[in-house]
Amino acid sequence: GESVGLHLPTLSVQEGDNSIINCAYSNSASDYFIWYKQESGKGPQFIIDIRSNMDKRQGQRVTVLLNKTVKHLSLQIAATQPGDSAVYFCAEGSSASKIIFGSGTRLSIRP
Amino acid sequence: KAGVTQTPRYLIKTRGQQVTLSCSPISGHRSVSWYQQTPGQGLQFLFEYFSETQRNKGNFPGRFSGRQFSNSRSEMNVSTLELGDSALYLCASTTDYPGADTQYFGPGTRLTVL
């Protein structure tokens, strides 16, 4: 069946460095991809999304890259800050369907 | 606009009891989805409601049910609670289809079953 997975369950990054969180998906029919951030005790918070007709989208300090050839999605966070510590989920969806979430990657920041 | 709100935020119940959780979506959003989040299983889809109708359902037993009202507010009910039902229950809303547009999440209801 369809699945969305993450390459690494945990990621430790030095404060100020860039973070890259990866995600693989298997449903080639998915045309909408989202990254969420979940801090402890809170619900997931929308970060950025990308449609399948794009391969890159930038937000404030974040960039999402989509490689449809290898069904790979990544989230890049520039100049990682302590406030970026959280669990990051990727998710995939398509028109008239439910959304499928990955298992999450925990990002920790070293001072 | 106000975000998605969920009540109560915390709940403690005992095995065999039932519980009702409430979710108010963002104004104008007609789709409401419910998820169960546990450390071991991650985010698992329960069901989705749109215009008072259940449109999608996940793989949960019949003890889990829900409904949506004409103002798009939604409730979920869990009957005959089991220890394994302890989890964070999240509600998310979107304008139309969850897979086609951004879902916004509420803060969740932390349910503990003793």
CSV table of C-alpha atoms in Angstrom, one decimal:
chain,number,residue,atom,x,y,z
A,1,GLY,CA,0.0,0.0,0.0
A,2,GLU,CA,0.9,3.6,-0.1
A,3,SER,CA,3.4,4.8,2.5
A,4,VAL,CA,5.3,7.8,3.4
A,5,GLY,CA,8.5,7.3,5.4
A,6,LEU,CA,11.4,9.1,6.8
A,7,HIS,CA,15.0,8.1,6.4
A,8,LEU,CA,16.1,9.1,9.9
A,9,PRO,CA,14.1,9.0,13.1
A,10,THR,CA,16.4,11.6,14.8
A,11,LEU,CA,18.7,14.4,13.6
A,12,SER,CA,21.1,16.4,15.7
A,13,VAL,CA,22.3,19.7,14.3
A,14,GLN,CA,24.7,22.4,15.5
A,15,GLU,CA,22.9,25.7,16.2
A,16,GLY,CA,23.5,28.0,13.2
A,17,ASP,CA,24.0,25.1,10.7
A,18,ASN,CA,21.5,24.1,8.0
A,19,SER,CA,19.2,21.1,8.7
A,20,ILE,CA,18.0,18.7,6.0
A,21,ILE,CA,15.2,16.3,6.8
A,22,ASN,CA,14.4,13.7,4.2
A,23,CYS,CA,11.2,11.8,3.3
A,24,ALA,CA,10.4,9.1,0.8
A,25,TYR,CA,6.9,8.5,-0.6
A,26,SER,CA,5.6,5.6,-2.7
A,27,ASN,CA,2.4,6.8,-4.2
A,28,SER,CA,3.2,8.3,-7.6
A,29,ALA,CA,-0.4,9.7,-7.8
A,30,SER,CA,0.2,12.0,-4.9
A,31,ASP,CA,0.3,15.6,-6.1
A,32,TYR,CA,0.4,17.6,-2.9
A,33,PHE,CA,3.1,17.4,-0.2
A,34,ILE,CA,3.3,19.1,3.2
A,35,TRP,CA,5.7,19.5,6.0
A,36,TYR,CA,4.5,19.9,9.6
A,37,LYS,CA,6.4,20.8,12.7
A,38,GLN,CA,5.2,19.5,16.1
A,39,GLU,CA,6.5,20.8,19.3
A,40,SER,CA,6.1,19.0,22.6
A,41,GLY,CA,2.6,19.2,23.9
A,42,LYS,CA,1.2,20.9,20.7
A,43,GLY,CA,-0.6,19.9,17.6
A,44,PRO,CA,1.3,19.8,14.2
A,45,GLN,CA,1.9,23.2,12.7
A,46,PHE,CA,1.9,23.8,9.0
A,47,ILE,CA,5.4,24.8,7.7
A,48,ILE,CA,5.3,24.7,3.9
A,49,ASP,CA,3.7,22.8,1.1
A,50,ILE,CA,4.5,22.0,-2.5
A,51,ARG,CA,2.5,20.7,-5.5
A,52,SER,CA,3.8,18.1,-7.9
A,53,ASN,CA,4.1,20.6,-10.7
A,54,MET,CA,7.0,22.2,-8.8
A,55,ASP,CA,10.3,20.9,-7.7
A,56,LYS,CA,11.3,23.6,-5.2
A,57,ARG,CA,9.5,26.1,-3.0
A,58,GLN,CA,10.9,28.5,-0.5
A,59,GLY,CA,9.6,30.0,2.7
A,60,GLN,CA,11.1,32.0,5.5
A,61,ARG,CA,14.3,30.0,6.3
A,62,VAL,CA,12.8,26.9,4.9
A,63,THR,CA,13.0,25.2,1.5
A,64,VAL,CA,11.1,22.2,0.3
A,65,LEU,CA,12.5,20.1,-2.6
A,66,LEU,CA,10.6,17.5,-4.5
A,67,ASN,CA,12.2,14.9,-6.7
A,68,LYS,CA,9.4,13.0,-8.4
A,69,THR,CA,11.8,10.7,-10.3
A,70,VAL,CA,13.0,9.1,-7.1
A,71,LYS,CA,9.9,10.0,-5.0
A,72,HIS,CA,11.8,12.0,-2.5
A,73,LEU,CA,10.9,15.1,-0.5
A,74,SER,CA,13.2,17.1,1.7
A,75,LEU,CA,12.9,20.0,4.1
A,76,GLN,CA,15.9,22.4,4.5
A,77,ILE,CA,16.0,24.7,7.4
A,78,ALA,CA,18.6,27.5,7.2
A,79,ALA,CA,20.6,28.7,10.2
A,80,THR,CA,18.9,26.3,12.6
A,81,GLN,CA,17.8,27.9,15.9
A,82,PRO,CA,16.9,26.3,19.2
A,83,GLY,CA,13.2,27.1,18.5
A,84,ASP,CA,13.4,24.7,15.6
A,85,SER,CA,13.7,21.7,17.9
A,86,ALA,CA,10.6,19.6,17.2
A,87,VAL,CA,9.3,16.6,15.4
A,88,TYR,CA,8.9,17.1,11.7
A,89,PHE,CA,6.4,15.2,9.6
A,90,CYS,CA,6.0,15.0,5.9
A,91,ALA,CA,2.7,14.1,4.4
A,92,GLU,CA,1.3,13.4,1.0
A,93,GLY,CA,-2.1,13.7,-0.6
A,94,SER,CA,-4.0,14.0,-3.8
A,95,SER,CA,-7.3,15.5,-4.8
A,96,ALA,CA,-10.3,13.9,-3.2
A,97,SER,CA,-8.2,11.7,-0.9
A,98,LYS,CA,-7.1,11.6,2.7
A,99,ILE,CA,-3.7,12.7,3.6
A,100,ILE,CA,-1.0,10.2,4.6
A,101,PHE,CA,1.6,11.1,7.3
A,102,GLY,CA,5.1,9.9,7.7
A,103,SER,CA,6.4,8.7,11.0
A,104,GLY,CA,8.3,11.8,11.9
A,105,THR,CA,11.9,12.9,12.5
A,106,ARG,CA,13.0,14.5,15.7
A,107,LEU,CA,15.3,17.4,15.2
A,108,SER,CA,17.5,18.4,18.2
A,109,ILE,CA,19.8,21.4,18.2
A,110,ARG,CA,23.3,21.4,19.8
A,111,PRO,CA,24.4,24.7,21.3
B,1,LYS,CA,-9.2,33.9,12.0
B,2,ALA,CA,-9.3,31.8,15.1
B,3,GLY,CA,-7.5,28.4,14.8
B,4,VAL,CA,-8.9,25.0,15.3
B,5,THR,CA,-10.0,24.5,18.9
B,6,GLN,CA,-10.4,21.3,20.8
B,7,THR,CA,-12.0,20.6,24.2
B,8,PRO,CA,-11.2,19.4,26.6
B,9,ARG,CA,-7.4,19.6,26.5
B,10,TYR,CA,-6.9,16.8,29.0
B,11,LEU,CA,-9.1,13.9,30.1
B,12,ILE,CA,-8.6,11.0,32.5
B,13,LYS,CA,-11.0,8.1,32.3
B,14,THR,CA,-11.1,4.5,33.5
B,15,ARG,CA,-11.5,1.3,31.4
B,16,GLY,CA,-15.0,0.7,30.2
B,17,GLN,CA,-16.1,4.3,30.3
B,18,GLN,CA,-16.9,6.3,27.3
B,19,VAL,CA,-15.6,9.7,26.2
B,20,THR,CA,-16.7,12.5,23.9
B,21,LEU,CA,-14.2,15.0,22.4
B,22,SER,CA,-15.1,18.2,20.6
B,23,CYS,CA,-13.5,20.1,17.7
B,24,SER,CA,-14.3,23.5,16.3
B,25,PRO,CA,-12.8,24.0,12.9
B,26,ILE,CA,-11.5,27.2,11.4
B,27,SER,CA,-14.3,29.4,10.2
B,28,GLY,CA,-15.2,28.5,6.6
B,29,HIS,CA,-13.6,25.0,6.8
B,30,ARG,CA,-16.1,22.2,6.0
B,31,SER,CA,-13.8,19.2,6.3
B,32,VAL,CA,-12.8,17.9,9.7
B,33,SER,CA,-10.5,15.0,10.2
B,34,TRP,CA,-9.6,13.2,13.4
B,35,TYR,CA,-6.3,11.5,14.2
B,36,GLN,CA,-4.9,9.4,17.0
B,37,GLN,CA,-1.3,10.0,17.9
B,38,THR,CA,0.7,7.6,20.1
B,39,PRO,CA,4.5,7.4,20.5
B,40,GLY,CA,4.6,3.9,19.0
B,41,GLN,CA,2.2,4.3,16.1
B,42,GLY,CA,2.6,8.0,15.1
B,43,LEU,CA,-0.3,9.8,13.5
B,44,GLN,CA,-3.2,7.5,12.6
B,45,PHE,CA,-6.2,8.6,10.6
B,46,LEU,CA,-9.6,7.9,12.3
B,47,PHE,CA,-12.2,9.5,10.1
B,48,GLU,CA,-13.1,12.6,8.1
B,49,TYR,CA,-16.3,14.5,8.0
B,50,PHE,CA,-17.6,16.9,5.3
B,51,SER,CA,-21.0,18.5,5.3
B,52,GLU,CA,-22.2,16.3,8.2
B,53,THR,CA,-21.3,13.1,6.4
B,54,GLN,CA,-18.4,10.7,7.1
B,55,ARG,CA,-16.4,10.8,3.9
B,56,ASN,CA,-13.4,8.6,4.8
B,57,LYS,CA,-12.7,6.2,7.6
B,58,GLY,CA,-9.5,4.7,9.0
B,59,ASN,CA,-8.9,1.2,10.4
B,60,PHE,CA,-10.3,1.6,13.9
B,61,PRO,CA,-12.8,-0.5,15.6
B,62,GLY,CA,-16.5,0.5,15.8
B,63,ARG,CA,-15.9,1.8,19.4
B,64,PHE,CA,-14.6,4.9,17.7
B,65,SER,CA,-17.3,7.0,16.1
B,66,GLY,CA,-17.9,10.6,15.2
B,67,ARG,CA,-20.3,13.1,13.8
B,68,GLN,CA,-20.4,16.6,12.4
B,69,PHE,CA,-22.9,19.3,12.9
B,70,SER,CA,-24.4,21.8,10.5
B,71,ASN,CA,-21.9,24.5,11.7
B,72,SER,CA,-19.0,22.1,10.9
B,73,ARG,CA,-18.2,21.5,14.5
B,74,SER,CA,-17.4,17.8,15.1
B,75,GLU,CA,-17.3,15.4,17.9
B,76,MET,CA,-15.7,12.0,18.3
B,77,ASN,CA,-16.8,9.3,20.8
B,78,VAL,CA,-15.0,6.4,22.1
B,79,SER,CA,-17.0,3.8,23.9
B,80,THR,CA,-15.8,1.0,26.3
B,81,LEU,CA,-12.4,2.6,26.7
B,82,GLU,CA,-9.3,0.4,26.8
B,83,LEU,CA,-5.9,1.1,28.2
B,84,GLY,CA,-4.6,1.3,24.6
B,85,ASP,CA,-6.8,4.2,23.8
B,86,SER,CA,-4.6,6.5,25.8
B,87,ALA,CA,-3.3,8.9,23.2
B,88,LEU,CA,-3.3,12.5,21.9
B,89,TYR,CA,-6.4,13.0,19.7
B,90,LEU,CA,-6.0,15.6,17.1
B,91,CYS,CA,-8.5,17.3,15.0
B,92,ALA,CA,-7.7,19.0,11.7
B,93,SER,CA,-9.7,21.1,9.4
B,94,THR,CA,-9.5,22.2,5.8
B,95,THR,CA,-11.6,23.9,3.2
B,96,ASP,CA,-12.4,20.9,1.1
B,97,TYR,CA,-10.4,17.7,0.6
B,98,PRO,CA,-7.6,16.9,3.2
B,99,GLY,CA,-5.3,15.6,0.5
B,100,ALA,CA,-5.8,18.6,-1.8
B,101,ASP,CA,-5.3,21.5,0.5
B,102,THR,CA,-3.6,22.4,3.8
B,103,GLN,CA,-5.0,20.9,7.0
B,104,TYR,CA,-4.7,22.9,10.1
B,105,PHE,CA,-4.5,21.1,13.4
B,106,GLY,CA,-5.8,21.9,16.8
B,107,PRO,CA,-3.8,21.5,20.0
B,108,GLY,CA,-5.2,18.1,20.7
B,109,THR,CA,-7.0,16.3,23.6
B,110,ARG,CA,-4.7,14.2,25.8
B,111,LEU,CA,-6.7,11.2,26.9
B,112,THR,CA,-5.4,8.9,29.6
B,113,VAL,CA,-7.2,5.7,30.3
B,114,LEU,CA,-6.5,4.1,33.7
